[in-house]
Tab-separated table of C-alpha atoms in Angstrom:
chain	number	residue	atom	x	y	z
A	14	ASN	CA	47.690	-27.764	-1.416
A	15	PHE	CA	44.591	-28.641	-3.396
A	16	MET	CA	42.271	-28.317	-0.865
A	17	SER	CA	43.355	-24.677	0.204
A	18	MET	CA	42.651	-23.456	-3.333
A	19	ASN	CA	39.703	-21.248	-2.436
A	20	CYS	CA	39.175	-18.103	-0.331
A	21	GLN	CA	36.215	-17.726	1.747
A	22	MET	CA	35.218	-13.581	2.326
A	23	LEU	CA	32.399	-12.384	4.801
A	24	ILE	CA	31.383	-9.333	4.815
A	25	MET	CA	29.793	-7.659	7.897
A	26	CYS	CA	26.900	-5.883	6.834
A	27	ASP	CA	26.360	-5.422	11.172
A	28	ASP	CA	28.881	-4.826	13.674
A	29	PHE	CA	29.791	-8.306	14.629
A	30	THR	CA	30.439	-8.184	18.529
A	31	LEU	CA	31.218	-10.927	21.179
A	32	HIS	CA	27.212	-10.717	21.683
A	33	ASN	CA	25.775	-11.074	18.414
A	34	GLY	CA	27.328	-13.991	17.226
A	35	PRO	CA	30.667	-13.190	15.572
A	36	THR	CA	32.477	-16.084	13.436
A	37	ALA	CA	34.894	-17.895	15.628
A	38	VAL	CA	38.101	-19.696	14.006
A	39	VAL	CA	40.988	-21.671	15.245
A	40	PRO	CA	44.521	-19.944	14.300
A	41	PHE	CA	46.333	-21.485	11.946
A	42	SER	CA	44.379	-24.787	12.012
A	43	GLN	CA	44.386	-24.658	7.690
A	44	ARG	CA	48.156	-26.271	8.171
A	45	HIS	CA	46.312	-29.327	9.664
A	46	ILE	CA	43.671	-30.911	7.007
A	47	SER	CA	41.512	-32.370	9.229
A	48	TRP	CA	37.551	-32.746	10.324
A	49	PRO	CA	37.170	-30.344	13.362
A	50	ASP	CA	37.413	-31.929	16.959
A	51	SER	CA	34.963	-29.878	19.185
A	52	LYS	CA	36.532	-29.809	22.208
A	53	HIS	CA	39.357	-28.518	20.569
A	54	PHE	CA	37.792	-25.806	18.678
A	55	GLU	CA	36.054	-24.552	22.166
A	56	GLU	CA	39.777	-24.331	23.785
A	57	GLU	CA	41.949	-22.628	20.737
A	58	CYS	CA	38.753	-20.743	18.897
A	59	VAL	CA	39.118	-17.026	18.485
A	60	GLN	CA	35.631	-14.648	18.077
A	61	VAL	CA	36.490	-12.376	15.145
A	62	THR	CA	34.968	-9.058	15.430
A	63	GLY	CA	34.626	-6.303	13.355
A	64	ARG	CA	32.956	-2.957	12.017
A	65	LYS	CA	29.797	-2.673	10.153
A	66	GLY	CA	31.615	-3.049	6.337
A	67	SER	CA	34.863	-4.892	7.522
A	68	VAL	CA	35.721	-7.594	5.594
A	69	LEU	CA	36.675	-11.107	6.379
A	70	LEU	CA	39.293	-13.043	4.093
A	71	PHE	CA	40.040	-16.919	4.936
A	72	THR	CA	40.693	-19.834	3.127
A	73	GLY	CA	37.708	-22.652	3.403
A	74	ILE	CA	39.620	-25.105	5.385
A	75	LEU	CA	40.551	-22.683	8.675
A	76	HIS	CA	38.035	-24.031	10.959
A	77	HIS	CA	35.256	-21.960	11.592
A	78	CYS	CA	31.895	-21.525	12.608
A	79	SER	CA	29.499	-18.909	13.480
A	80	THR	CA	28.066	-18.335	17.485
A	81	ARG	CA	25.510	-18.064	18.925
A	82	ASN	CA	24.057	-13.952	18.898
A	83	ASN	CA	22.895	-13.737	22.336
A	84	SER	CA	21.224	-9.888	21.327
A	85	ASP	CA	17.863	-9.126	20.728
A	86	LEU	CA	19.209	-7.837	16.910
A	87	ALA	CA	20.023	-9.736	13.608
A	88	ARG	CA	23.515	-10.063	12.619
A	89	THR	CA	23.649	-10.122	8.913
A	90	SER	CA	26.761	-10.596	7.071
A	91	ILE	CA	27.691	-11.580	3.171
A	92	LEU	CA	29.779	-14.609	2.574
A	93	GLY	CA	31.621	-15.565	-0.476
A	94	GLN	CA	33.589	-18.187	-1.703
A	95	TYR	CA	36.314	-17.861	-4.696
A	96	LEU	CA	37.260	-20.930	-6.505
A	97	CYS	CA	39.562	-21.818	-9.670
A	98	LYS	CA	37.047	-22.449	-12.307
A	99	PHE	CA	38.148	-26.220	-11.837
A	100	VAL	CA	36.236	-26.633	-8.719
A	101	ALA	CA	32.872	-27.006	-7.930
A	102	PRO	CA	31.790	-25.337	-4.770
A	103	MET	CA	30.622	-27.584	-1.707
A	104	GLU	CA	27.222	-25.169	-1.791
A	105	ASN	CA	24.785	-25.538	-4.930
A	106	ILE	CA	23.289	-22.214	-4.806
A	107	ARG	CA	20.987	-23.471	-8.006
A	108	GLU	CA	19.230	-25.690	-5.584
A	109	GLN	CA	18.832	-23.279	-2.349
A	110	VAL	CA	17.274	-20.496	-4.617
A	111	CYS	CA	13.710	-22.170	-5.159
A	112	GLU	CA	12.261	-22.273	-8.807
A	113	ASP	CA	9.495	-19.608	-8.770
A	114	VAL	CA	12.856	-17.125	-8.173
A	115	GLN	CA	14.839	-19.095	-11.039
A	116	SER	CA	12.014	-18.554	-13.573
A	117	ARG	CA	11.478	-14.640	-12.578
A	118	ALA	CA	15.413	-13.836	-12.366
A	119	THR	CA	16.457	-11.478	-15.254
A	120	PRO	CA	19.139	-12.686	-17.545
A	121	ARG	CA	21.933	-11.187	-15.136
A	122	MET	CA	20.547	-12.780	-11.847
A	123	LYS	CA	20.641	-15.931	-13.397
A	124	GLN	CA	24.420	-15.528	-14.060
A	125	LEU	CA	24.933	-14.847	-10.923
A	126	LEU	CA	23.116	-17.638	-9.504
A	127	GLY	CA	25.610	-19.844	-11.629
A	128	ALA	CA	22.405	-20.784	-13.983
A	129	HIS	CA	24.940	-21.326	-16.792
A	130	GLN	CA	28.110	-22.635	-15.016
A	131	ILE	CA	29.233	-26.242	-15.947
A	132	TYR	CA	31.653	-27.873	-13.716
A	133	PRO	CA	33.760	-30.891	-14.710
A	134	LYS	CA	32.812	-34.015	-13.845
A	135	LEU	CA	34.780	-37.232	-13.014
């Protein structure tokens, strides 16, 4: 399936607990490509907990979201997305990083930000 040609990665930089807003997923929802229904999501979702340093890998079409952090501490993660080279990512990193940061970036940082990435155009 073309829609599943990506892999999402979430690295837990802090412990993910039921109290601090873990990621919620609907198991096997990637099998039915559709926009998530809020009521169904609430009824079927599972909150993914884990220790700092744990990694959650899933296809991006799995219905998922972050949940409310009810603690007084931040809950941090690093998100990554792996795609075939011919698939443009959903997020435009270049537009999310302010021009001041881009202008001061080292060549390596510019590469990591996708400054020279060319995506196919239709």
